[in-house]
XYZ file of C-alpha atoms in Angstrom:
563
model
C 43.758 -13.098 27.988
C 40.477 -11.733 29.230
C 37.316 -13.862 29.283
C 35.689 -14.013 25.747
C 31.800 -12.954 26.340
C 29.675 -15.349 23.950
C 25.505 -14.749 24.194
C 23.313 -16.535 21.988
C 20.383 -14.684 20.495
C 17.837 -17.892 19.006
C 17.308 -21.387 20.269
C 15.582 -22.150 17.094
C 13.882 -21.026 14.122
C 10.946 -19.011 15.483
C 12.704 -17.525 18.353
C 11.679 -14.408 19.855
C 12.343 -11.480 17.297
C 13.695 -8.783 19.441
C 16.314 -10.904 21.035
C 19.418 -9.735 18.685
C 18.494 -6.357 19.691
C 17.927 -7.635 23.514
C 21.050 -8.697 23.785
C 23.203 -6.015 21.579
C 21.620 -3.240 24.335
C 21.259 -5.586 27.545
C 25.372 -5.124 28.362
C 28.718 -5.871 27.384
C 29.308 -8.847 24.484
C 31.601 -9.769 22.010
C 30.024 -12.522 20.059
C 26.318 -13.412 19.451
C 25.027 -16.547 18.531
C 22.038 -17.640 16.177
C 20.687 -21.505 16.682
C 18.213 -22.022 14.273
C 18.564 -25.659 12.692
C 16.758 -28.590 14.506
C 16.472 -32.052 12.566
C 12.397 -30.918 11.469
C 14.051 -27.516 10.982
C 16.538 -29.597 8.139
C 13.083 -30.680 6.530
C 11.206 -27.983 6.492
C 13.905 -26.079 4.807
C 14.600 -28.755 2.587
C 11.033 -28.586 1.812
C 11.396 -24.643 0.818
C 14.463 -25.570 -1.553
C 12.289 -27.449 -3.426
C 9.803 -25.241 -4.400
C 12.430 -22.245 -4.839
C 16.833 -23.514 -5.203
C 17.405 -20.348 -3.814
C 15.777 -20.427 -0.588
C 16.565 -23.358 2.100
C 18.268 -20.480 4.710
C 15.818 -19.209 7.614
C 14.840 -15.601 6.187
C 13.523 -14.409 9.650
C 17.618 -13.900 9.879
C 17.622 -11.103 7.493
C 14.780 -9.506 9.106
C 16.318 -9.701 12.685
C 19.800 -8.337 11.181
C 18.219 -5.461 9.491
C 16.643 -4.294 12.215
C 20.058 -4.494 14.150
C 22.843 -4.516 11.820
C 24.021 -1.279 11.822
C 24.253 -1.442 16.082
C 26.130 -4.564 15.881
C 28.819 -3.177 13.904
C 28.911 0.047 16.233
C 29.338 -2.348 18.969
C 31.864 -4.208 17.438
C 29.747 -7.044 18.195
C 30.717 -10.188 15.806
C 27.823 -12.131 14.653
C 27.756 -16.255 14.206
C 24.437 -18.317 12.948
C 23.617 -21.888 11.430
C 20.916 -19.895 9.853
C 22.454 -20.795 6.747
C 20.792 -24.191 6.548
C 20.852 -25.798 3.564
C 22.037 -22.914 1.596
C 24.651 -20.924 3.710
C 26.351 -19.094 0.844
C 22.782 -17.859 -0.658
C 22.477 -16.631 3.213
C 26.044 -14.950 3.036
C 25.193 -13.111 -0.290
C 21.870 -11.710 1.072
C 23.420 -10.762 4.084
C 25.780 -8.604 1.549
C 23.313 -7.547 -0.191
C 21.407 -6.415 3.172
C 24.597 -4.398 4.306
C 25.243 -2.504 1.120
C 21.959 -0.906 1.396
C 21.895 -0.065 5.037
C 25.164 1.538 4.416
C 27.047 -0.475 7.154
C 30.527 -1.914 6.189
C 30.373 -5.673 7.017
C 32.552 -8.424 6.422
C 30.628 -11.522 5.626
C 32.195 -15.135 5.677
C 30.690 -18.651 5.732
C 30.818 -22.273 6.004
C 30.341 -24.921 3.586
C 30.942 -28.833 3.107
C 27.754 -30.083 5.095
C 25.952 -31.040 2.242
C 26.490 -34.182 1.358
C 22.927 -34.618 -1.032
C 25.195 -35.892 -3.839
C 26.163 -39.321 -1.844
C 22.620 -39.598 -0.595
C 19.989 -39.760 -3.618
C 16.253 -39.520 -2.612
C 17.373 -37.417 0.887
C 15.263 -33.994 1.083
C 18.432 -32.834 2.977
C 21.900 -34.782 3.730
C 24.443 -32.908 5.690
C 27.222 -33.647 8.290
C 27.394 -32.102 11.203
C 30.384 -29.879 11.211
C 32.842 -28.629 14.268
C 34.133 -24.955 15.262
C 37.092 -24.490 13.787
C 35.532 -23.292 9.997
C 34.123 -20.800 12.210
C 37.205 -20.259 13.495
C 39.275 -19.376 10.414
C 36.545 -17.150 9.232
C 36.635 -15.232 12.245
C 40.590 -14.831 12.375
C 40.358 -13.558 8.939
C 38.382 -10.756 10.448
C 34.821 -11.467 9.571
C 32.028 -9.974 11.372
C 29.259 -12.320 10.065
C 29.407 -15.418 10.203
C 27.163 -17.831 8.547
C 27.377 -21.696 8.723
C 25.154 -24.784 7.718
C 24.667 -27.935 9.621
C 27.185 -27.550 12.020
C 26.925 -29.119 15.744
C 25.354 -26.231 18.199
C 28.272 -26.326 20.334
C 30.018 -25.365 17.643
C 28.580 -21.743 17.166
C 30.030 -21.210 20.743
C 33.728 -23.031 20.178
C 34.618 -21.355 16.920
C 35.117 -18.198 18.563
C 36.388 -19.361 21.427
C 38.709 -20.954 19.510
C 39.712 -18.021 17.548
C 39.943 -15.307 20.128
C 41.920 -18.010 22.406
C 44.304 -19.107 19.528
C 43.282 -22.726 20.025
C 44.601 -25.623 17.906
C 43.028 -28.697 17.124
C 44.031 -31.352 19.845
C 43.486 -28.935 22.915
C 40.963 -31.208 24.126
C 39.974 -30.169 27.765
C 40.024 -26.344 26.003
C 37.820 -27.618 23.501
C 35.304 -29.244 25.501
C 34.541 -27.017 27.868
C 33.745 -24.705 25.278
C 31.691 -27.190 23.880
C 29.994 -27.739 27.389
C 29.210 -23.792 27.499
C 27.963 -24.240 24.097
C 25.825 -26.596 24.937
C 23.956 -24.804 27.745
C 24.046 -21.713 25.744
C 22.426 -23.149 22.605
C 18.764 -23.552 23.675
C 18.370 -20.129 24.486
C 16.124 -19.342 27.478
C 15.889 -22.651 28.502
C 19.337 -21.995 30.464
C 17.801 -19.151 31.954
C 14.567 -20.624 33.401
C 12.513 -21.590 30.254
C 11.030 -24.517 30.313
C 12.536 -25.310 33.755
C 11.560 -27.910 35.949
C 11.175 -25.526 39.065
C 9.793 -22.754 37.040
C 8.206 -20.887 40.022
C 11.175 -20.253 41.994
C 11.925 -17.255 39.609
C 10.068 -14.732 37.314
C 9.905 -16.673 34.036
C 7.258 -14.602 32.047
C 10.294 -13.682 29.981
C 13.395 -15.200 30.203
C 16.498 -13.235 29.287
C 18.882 -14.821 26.649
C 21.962 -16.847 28.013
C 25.661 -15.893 28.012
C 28.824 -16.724 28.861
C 31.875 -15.870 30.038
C 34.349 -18.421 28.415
C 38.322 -18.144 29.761
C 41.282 -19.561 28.102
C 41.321 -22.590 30.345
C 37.703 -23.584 28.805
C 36.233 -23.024 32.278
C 33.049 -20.423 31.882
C 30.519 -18.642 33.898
C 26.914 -18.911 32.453
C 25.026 -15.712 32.947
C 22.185 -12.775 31.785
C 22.675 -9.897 30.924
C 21.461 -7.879 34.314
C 17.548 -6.441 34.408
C 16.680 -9.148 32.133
C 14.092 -11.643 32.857
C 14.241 -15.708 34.107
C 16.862 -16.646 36.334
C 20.217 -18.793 36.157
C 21.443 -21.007 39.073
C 23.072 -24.852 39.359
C 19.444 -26.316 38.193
C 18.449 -23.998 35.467
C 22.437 -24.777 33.860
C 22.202 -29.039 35.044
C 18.524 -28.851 32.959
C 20.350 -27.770 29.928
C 23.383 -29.348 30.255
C 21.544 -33.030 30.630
C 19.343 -31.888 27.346
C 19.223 -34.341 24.773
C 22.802 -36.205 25.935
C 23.455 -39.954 26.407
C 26.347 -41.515 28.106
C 29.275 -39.397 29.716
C 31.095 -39.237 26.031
C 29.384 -36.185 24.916
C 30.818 -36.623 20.800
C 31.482 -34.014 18.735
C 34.093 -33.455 15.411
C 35.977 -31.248 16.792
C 36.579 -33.152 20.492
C 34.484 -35.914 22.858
C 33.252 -33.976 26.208
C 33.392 -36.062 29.291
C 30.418 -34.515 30.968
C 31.215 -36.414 34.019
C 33.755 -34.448 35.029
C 31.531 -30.489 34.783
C 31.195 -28.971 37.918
C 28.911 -26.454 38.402
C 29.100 -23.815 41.423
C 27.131 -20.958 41.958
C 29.434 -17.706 41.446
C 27.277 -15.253 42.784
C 23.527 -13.821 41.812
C 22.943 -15.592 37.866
C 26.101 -16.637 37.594
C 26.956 -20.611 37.178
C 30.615 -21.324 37.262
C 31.778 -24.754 34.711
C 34.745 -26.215 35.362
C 36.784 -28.978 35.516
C 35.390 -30.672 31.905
C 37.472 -33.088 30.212
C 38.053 -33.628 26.835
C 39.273 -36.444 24.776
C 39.807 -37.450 20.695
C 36.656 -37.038 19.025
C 35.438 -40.000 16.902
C 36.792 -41.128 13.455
C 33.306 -40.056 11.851
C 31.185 -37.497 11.427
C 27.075 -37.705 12.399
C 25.142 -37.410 9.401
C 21.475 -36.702 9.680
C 19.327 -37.457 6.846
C 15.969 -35.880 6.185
C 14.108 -37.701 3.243
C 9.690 -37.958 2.629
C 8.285 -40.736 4.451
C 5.400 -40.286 2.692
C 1.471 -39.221 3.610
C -0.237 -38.881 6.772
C -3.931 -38.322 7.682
C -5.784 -38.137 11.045
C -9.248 -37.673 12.363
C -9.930 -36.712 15.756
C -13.370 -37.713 17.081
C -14.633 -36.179 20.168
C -16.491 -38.870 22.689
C -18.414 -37.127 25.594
C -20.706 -38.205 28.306
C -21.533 -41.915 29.277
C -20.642 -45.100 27.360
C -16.923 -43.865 25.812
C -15.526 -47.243 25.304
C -18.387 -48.589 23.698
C -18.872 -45.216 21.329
C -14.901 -45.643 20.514
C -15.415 -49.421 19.635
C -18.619 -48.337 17.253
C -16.420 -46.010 15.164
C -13.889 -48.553 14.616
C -16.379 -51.056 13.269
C -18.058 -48.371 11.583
C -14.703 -47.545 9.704
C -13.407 -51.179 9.161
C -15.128 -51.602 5.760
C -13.456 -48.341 4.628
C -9.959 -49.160 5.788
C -10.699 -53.028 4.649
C -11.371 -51.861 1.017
C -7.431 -50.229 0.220
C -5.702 -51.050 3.599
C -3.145 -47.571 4.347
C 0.349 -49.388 5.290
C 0.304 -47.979 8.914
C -3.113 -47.742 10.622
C -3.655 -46.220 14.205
C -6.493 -45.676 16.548
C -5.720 -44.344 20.408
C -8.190 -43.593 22.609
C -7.273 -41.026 25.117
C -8.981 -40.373 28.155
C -9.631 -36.962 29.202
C -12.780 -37.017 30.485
C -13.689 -36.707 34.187
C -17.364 -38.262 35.885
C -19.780 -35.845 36.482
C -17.831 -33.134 35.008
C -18.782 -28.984 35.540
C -17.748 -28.247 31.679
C -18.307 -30.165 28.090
C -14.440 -30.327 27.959
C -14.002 -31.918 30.703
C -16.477 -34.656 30.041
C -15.297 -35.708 26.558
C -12.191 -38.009 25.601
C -10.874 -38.128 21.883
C -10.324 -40.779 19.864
C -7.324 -40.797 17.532
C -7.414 -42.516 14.063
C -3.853 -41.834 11.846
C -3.139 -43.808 9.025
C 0.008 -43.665 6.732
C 1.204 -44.520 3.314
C 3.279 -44.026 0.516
C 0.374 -43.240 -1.780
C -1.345 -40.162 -0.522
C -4.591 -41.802 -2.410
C -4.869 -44.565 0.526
C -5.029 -42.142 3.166
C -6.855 -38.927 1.250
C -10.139 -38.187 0.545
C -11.727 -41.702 0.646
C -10.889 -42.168 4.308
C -11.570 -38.754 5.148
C -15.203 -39.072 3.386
C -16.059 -41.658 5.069
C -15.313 -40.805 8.459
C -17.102 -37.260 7.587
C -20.236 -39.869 6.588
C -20.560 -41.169 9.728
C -21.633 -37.825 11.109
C -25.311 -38.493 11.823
C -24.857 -42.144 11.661
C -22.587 -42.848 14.819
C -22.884 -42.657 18.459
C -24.549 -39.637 19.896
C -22.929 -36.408 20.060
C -20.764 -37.308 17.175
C -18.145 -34.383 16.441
C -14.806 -33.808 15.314
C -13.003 -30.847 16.247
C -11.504 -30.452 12.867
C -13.065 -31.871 9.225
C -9.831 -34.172 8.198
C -7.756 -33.189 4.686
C -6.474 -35.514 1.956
C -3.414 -36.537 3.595
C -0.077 -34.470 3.939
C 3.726 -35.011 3.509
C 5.873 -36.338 6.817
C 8.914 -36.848 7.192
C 11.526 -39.339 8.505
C 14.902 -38.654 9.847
C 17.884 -41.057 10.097
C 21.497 -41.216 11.295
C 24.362 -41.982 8.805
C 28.401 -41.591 9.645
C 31.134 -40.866 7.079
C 34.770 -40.463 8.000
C 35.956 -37.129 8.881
C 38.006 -36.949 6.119
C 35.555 -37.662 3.440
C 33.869 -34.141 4.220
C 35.129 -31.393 2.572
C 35.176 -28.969 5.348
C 35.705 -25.385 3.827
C 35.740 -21.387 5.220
C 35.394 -19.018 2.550
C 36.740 -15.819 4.013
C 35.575 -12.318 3.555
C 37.689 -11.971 0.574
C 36.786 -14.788 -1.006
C 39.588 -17.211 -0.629
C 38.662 -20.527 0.246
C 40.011 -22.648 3.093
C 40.031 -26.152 3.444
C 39.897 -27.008 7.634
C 41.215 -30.315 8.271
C 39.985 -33.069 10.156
C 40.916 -33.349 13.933
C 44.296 -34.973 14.678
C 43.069 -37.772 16.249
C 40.547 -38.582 14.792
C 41.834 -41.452 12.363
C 44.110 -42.653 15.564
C 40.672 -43.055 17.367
C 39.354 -45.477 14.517
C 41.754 -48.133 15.841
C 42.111 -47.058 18.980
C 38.983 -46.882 20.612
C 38.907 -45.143 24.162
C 37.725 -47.571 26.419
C 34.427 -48.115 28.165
C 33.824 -46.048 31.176
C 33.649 -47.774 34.424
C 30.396 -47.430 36.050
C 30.812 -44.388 38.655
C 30.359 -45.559 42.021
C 27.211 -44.549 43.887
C 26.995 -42.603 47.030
C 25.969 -44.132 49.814
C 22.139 -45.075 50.368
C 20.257 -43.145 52.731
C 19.089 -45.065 56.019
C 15.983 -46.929 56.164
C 12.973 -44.165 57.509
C 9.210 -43.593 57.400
C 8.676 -42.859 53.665
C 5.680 -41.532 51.685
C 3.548 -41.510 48.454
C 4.745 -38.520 46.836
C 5.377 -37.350 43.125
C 9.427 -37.753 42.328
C 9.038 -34.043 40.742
C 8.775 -33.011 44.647
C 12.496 -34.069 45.036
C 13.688 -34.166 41.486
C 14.004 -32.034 38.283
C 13.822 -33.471 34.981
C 14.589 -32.216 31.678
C 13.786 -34.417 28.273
C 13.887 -34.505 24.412
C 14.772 -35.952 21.257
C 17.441 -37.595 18.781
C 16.165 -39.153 16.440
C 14.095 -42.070 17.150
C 15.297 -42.090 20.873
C 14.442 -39.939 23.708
C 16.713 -39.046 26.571
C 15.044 -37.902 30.388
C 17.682 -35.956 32.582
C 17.276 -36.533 35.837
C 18.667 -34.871 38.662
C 18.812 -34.151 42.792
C 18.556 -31.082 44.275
C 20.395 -32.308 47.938
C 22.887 -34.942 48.232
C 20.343 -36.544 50.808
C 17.887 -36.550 47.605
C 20.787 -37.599 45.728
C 21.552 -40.595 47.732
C 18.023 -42.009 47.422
C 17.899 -41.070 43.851
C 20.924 -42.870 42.679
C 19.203 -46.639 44.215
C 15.817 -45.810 43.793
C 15.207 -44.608 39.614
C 16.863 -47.545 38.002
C 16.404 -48.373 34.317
C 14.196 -51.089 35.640
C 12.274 -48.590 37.663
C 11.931 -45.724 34.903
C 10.110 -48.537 32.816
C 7.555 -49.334 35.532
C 7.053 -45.680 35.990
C 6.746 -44.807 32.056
C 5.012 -47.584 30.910
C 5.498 -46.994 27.351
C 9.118 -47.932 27.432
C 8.325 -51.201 28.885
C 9.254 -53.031 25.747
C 12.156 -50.730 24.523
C 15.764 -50.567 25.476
C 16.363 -48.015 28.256
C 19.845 -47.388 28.976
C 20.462 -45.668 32.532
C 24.060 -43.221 32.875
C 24.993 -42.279 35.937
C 26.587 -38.469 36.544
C 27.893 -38.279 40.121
C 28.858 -34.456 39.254
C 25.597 -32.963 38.200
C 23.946 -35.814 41.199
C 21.880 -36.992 38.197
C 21.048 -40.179 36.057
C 20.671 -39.965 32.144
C 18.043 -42.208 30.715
C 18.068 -43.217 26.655
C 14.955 -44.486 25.578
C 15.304 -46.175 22.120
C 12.683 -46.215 19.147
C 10.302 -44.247 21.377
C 9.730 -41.557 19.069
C 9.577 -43.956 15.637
C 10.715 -42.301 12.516
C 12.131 -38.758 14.454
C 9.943 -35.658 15.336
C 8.593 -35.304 11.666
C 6.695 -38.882 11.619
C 4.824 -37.783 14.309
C 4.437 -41.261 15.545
C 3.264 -40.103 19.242
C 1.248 -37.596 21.072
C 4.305 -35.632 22.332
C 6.954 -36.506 19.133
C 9.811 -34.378 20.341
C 9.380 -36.044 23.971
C 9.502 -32.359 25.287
C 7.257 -33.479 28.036
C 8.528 -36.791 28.739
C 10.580 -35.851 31.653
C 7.398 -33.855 33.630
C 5.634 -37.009 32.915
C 7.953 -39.257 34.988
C 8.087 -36.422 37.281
C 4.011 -36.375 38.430
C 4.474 -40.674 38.679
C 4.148 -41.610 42.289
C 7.017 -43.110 44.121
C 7.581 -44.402 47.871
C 9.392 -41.473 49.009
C 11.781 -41.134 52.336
C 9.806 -38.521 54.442
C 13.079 -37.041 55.385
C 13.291 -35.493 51.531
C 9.691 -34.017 51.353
C-alpha cells in the first residue's frame, strides 16, 4: 500500500493559528493532526468546566476549523485532535453544529472513556490516557473528524495509521514505529528546528509544521512540506524523539516502543528516515494523570540593585519575619537570584531579585495580609526598594499526579458518525504482561573510549545537543553526539554521577542515566525536581524546558580533538 502522509497542525493549545491552513495548502496530505492537551492544559480546562459544564474542549479548535473546514473536505483531508479535552462529545457536537452552517458535509466521530472523575472524588480532571485504535474504528467507519480526549500523543498519529494499514492489535513492531513517528510529530515545530539545540544552522524564524510519511512496515520518513520554514535533519528528529522519554521501554496502551532500536538516516534534503523500531506488549495498566487544586499561591518579587545585595536581601527577610511569624503559610520560600553584574552600563544589569512564595490551603494565609505588609515596607527597607509588580491575594495552583488502572477497567468507546457506539478492547497482551513481566534490559555496551589527548575547558553544548522537559514531578535531559568521536567521549564522560556535579540542583535527587547507542545519546531522569508538576510552580523554570541548555553552557574538560 502506498505510504500514509500524517502532518500535525498544533503542538499545544496556543499553537500558531494559521497552521491548519499552512499545512492543508503547503502539499500533498492525508491526515492532519491537532495536539492540544498537556498535563497544565488538563487543569486549565478543568478549571473552565467548572465555571461553565459545557465548556472543558479548547475552542481555538472551532475557530481554526472554520476558517478551513470547507478546504479540508475539498482536499479530502481527514482531520484528528485531542482537542476534545475533558469534554470530547460537547467538541464533536459543535463541530456539527459548525459544519451545518458552513454548508460542508462532514462526518464527525469521537472518543470517549478517559474520564474517569467518578473513581477519583476531589480531582479537577481524572482521565486515562487512551491508545489509537478508538481512533481507528472511527476512521474506518468513514469519519472525517475526529475528536478524542486524553489520549497518548502518539496516538493521534497510530490511529490512522492503523486504519489505513488494516492493523490489528498485537502488530507490535507496526505499532511502534508509528508510535515513534508520532512521537516526533507531536510537538509540532520542535521536529522541524524549534526550539533546537543548534538553532543557527537553519532559518528558524518560522518553522514549518512536521510530517510524515508512515509505510506499512511502521518505518517513516519525517519531513516539511517544501518552501516552508525550519529545517529537519538526524538532530532536529533525535531532539524530539529523546523529548520527555525515560528508559528504552517507551510505554504506551496500545504497544511498548523499544527506542533503542530507531535508526535515523538522512533520506535526502528534510527528510529523516525511522526504521528498524521494535515493539513489544504494552503494560497491564493504563497511566492516569490526575489534576486536582493544590491550593493558593502568592509571590513578591523585590528588586535589589547596586552595592550591599546580600545584606539588603537579609533585611527584607527580617523585616517580613513578624508577618509570616503571626499565621505561618504551610510552604514558605525566599530565593535570591543573582543577576546583577559589578559596575554595570544599565539599571538591569545591576539589580538581582529576590523571590518570596508562600503556599497554603487557605488563600487567607497567603492573601492580602502578606501582600500588605510587604507593600509596607516600601519606604521603610533598604534603598532603592521596588517591586516590579504590587503582589495579589493569592491564586489557585495546581498539582498533578500519576495513578494506573488496568486496561480493562476503562471503558474505551468510538462513537461513529452514525451514532453507534463501539466498545475497543484492551490490547491482547496486556493481561499476559501482568504476570509476565518483560525482563530488564541489559545495559548496552559502550563504544570504545577515545585515546588519551590534550583536552580543553569548553562548554559540552560545543559538542553536544540537548533537549529537556517534564512528567510530572520528574524531568528528563536528552543528550546526544553529533560524531561518533564525540560519541565515544560522551558515553564515559556525562555519567549520572557527573550530570549531578554539573546541575547542582539534582545533587540530592535520584538521577537515573539510559544509555541509547542508536541515537549516540544518554537519557537522564531527574526525580522530584519539578515538585508537585508544572502547575505548582515549585521552580524558576517548572516545565524544565531549559534544563537541558543549562547543562549544555556547564564547563567540562573537553578532548581538543572534538572542538
Amino acid at each position: 500500500m502506498r505510504a500514509l502522509r500524517v502532518g500535525n497542525f498544533s503542538g499545544f493549545y496556543g499553537d500558531r493559528a494559521d497552521a491548519l491552513r499552512e499545512m492543508l495548502t503547503g502539499g500533498e496530505v492525508d491526515v492532519l493532526t491537532g495536539d492540544y492537551l498537556a498535563e497544565l492544559t488538563m487543569l486549565i480546562l478543568g478549571r473552565d468546566r467548572l465555571k461553565d459544564p459545557d465548556a472543558g474542549y479548547a475552542r481555538t479548535f472551532l475557530s481554526r476549523l472554520e476558517d478551513c473546514l470547507g478546504l479540508a473536505h475539498e482536499r479530502g483531508v481527514r482531520i484528528v485532535t485531542n482537542a476534545g479535552g475533558l469534554n470530547p462529545a460537547g467538541l464533536a457536537d459543535a463541530v456539527r453544529r459548525l459544519a451545518e452552517r458552513l454548508g460542508v458535509p462532514v462526518r464527525v466521530a469521537h472518543v470517549e472513556g478517559d474520564d474517569l472523575g467518578a473513581a477519583h472524588p476531589g480531582a479537577l480532571a481524572a482521565h486515562a490516557y487512551l491508545g489509537g485504535f478508538g481512533i481507528a474504528a472511527c476512521l474506518r467507519a468513514g469519519a472525517d473528524v475526529v475528536i478524542t480526549g486524553r489520549v497518548t500523543d502518539a496516538a493521534l498519529v497510530t490511529g490512522p495509521a492503523a486504519a489505513h494499514f488494516g492493523w490489528q492489535p498485537g502488530e507490535y513492531d507496526r505499532l511502534a514505529g508509528a508510535v515513534v513517528a508520532g512521537h516526533v510529530l507531536e510537538c509540532g515545530t520542535q521536529a522541524t528546528g524549534g526550539n533546537y539545540a543548534f538553532f543557527r544552522e537553519g532559518d528558524v524564524r518560522r518553522p514549518g509544521f512536521p510530517l510524515a510519511e508512515i509505510h506499512a512496515d511502521g518505518s517513516s520518513v519525517v519531513t516539511k512540506h517544501p518552501g516552508t520554514g525550519g529545517f529537519v535533519d538526524v538532530g532536529t528528529v533525535t531532539a524530539q524523539l529523546l523529548y520527555e522519554t525515560g528508559g528504552a521501554r517507551y510505554l504506551g496502551p496500545d504497544v511498548t516502543a523499544r527506542l533503542d532500536t530507531a535508526r535515523l538516516a538522512q533520506d535526502g534534503p528534510d527528510r529523516v528516515r525511522i526504521e528498524g523500531v521494535r515493539g513489544e506488549a504494552p503494560p497491564p495498566t493504563l497511566k492516569v494523570g490526575l489534576n486536582r487544586l493544590g491550593g493558593f499561591r502568592n509571590e513578591v518579587v523585590f528588586v535589589l540593585t547596586g552595592l550591599d545585595i546580600e545584606a539588603k536581601a537579609a533585611l527584607v527577610r527580617e523585616q517580613l519575619a513578624d508577618a509570616l511569624a503571626k499565621a505561618p503559610p504551610a510552604e514558605v520560600r525566599w530565593d535570591l537570584v543573582r543577576t546583577d553584574r559589578a559596575d554595570a552600563g544599565t539599571e538591569e544589569t545591576a539589580s538581582a531579585l529576590l523571590r518570596l512564595v508562600v503556599r497554603d490551603p487557605d488563600q487567607r494565609l497567603v492573601g492580602r495580609a502578606l501582600s500588605g505588609a510587604a507593600i509596607e515596607l516600601a519606604l521603610a527597607s533598604y534603598p532603592g526598594f521596588h517591586v516590579p509588580a504590587p503582589p495579589g491575594k493569592g491564586a489557585p495552583y495546581g498539582v498533578f499526579e500519576e495513578a494506573y488502572v488496568p486496561q480493562d477497567a476503562v471503558d474505551h468507546v468510538a462513537v461513529l458518525p452514525d451514532g453507534r457506539r463501539v466498545t475497543v478492547a484492551p490490547a491482547p497482551d496486556a493481561s499476559a504482561h501482568a504476570t509476565a513481566a518483560p525482563d530488564p534490559l541489559p545495559e548496552p555496551p559502550l563504544p570504545e573510549p577515545l585515546p588519551p589527548g590534550p583536552t580543553r575547558r569548553a562548554p559540552l553544548g560545543l559538542v553536544a545537543g540537548a533537549r529537556s522537559g517534564d512528567k510530572g514531578g520528574n524531568a528528563n535531559v536528552g543528550v546526544w553526539a553529533r560524531s561518533d568521536d564525540a560519541w565515544r567521549w560522551l558515553a564515559h564522560e556525562l555519567t549520572a554521577g557527573r550530570f549531578r556535579e554539573l546541575i547542582p540542583e539534582s545533587r540530592d535527587l535520584p538521577v537515573t542515566r539510559h544509555v541509547l547507542p542508536n541515537l549516540r545519546a544518554v537519557n537522564f531522569v531527574v526525580e522530584g525536581i519539578l515538585g508537585a508538576g508544572v502547575a505548582a510552580q515549585a521552580r524558576f523554570d517548572p516545565q524544565a524546558k531549559a534544563l537541558g541548555e543549562w547543562l549544555r553552557s556547564r564547563h567540562l574538560d573537553i578532548p581538543e580533538a572534538l572542538l
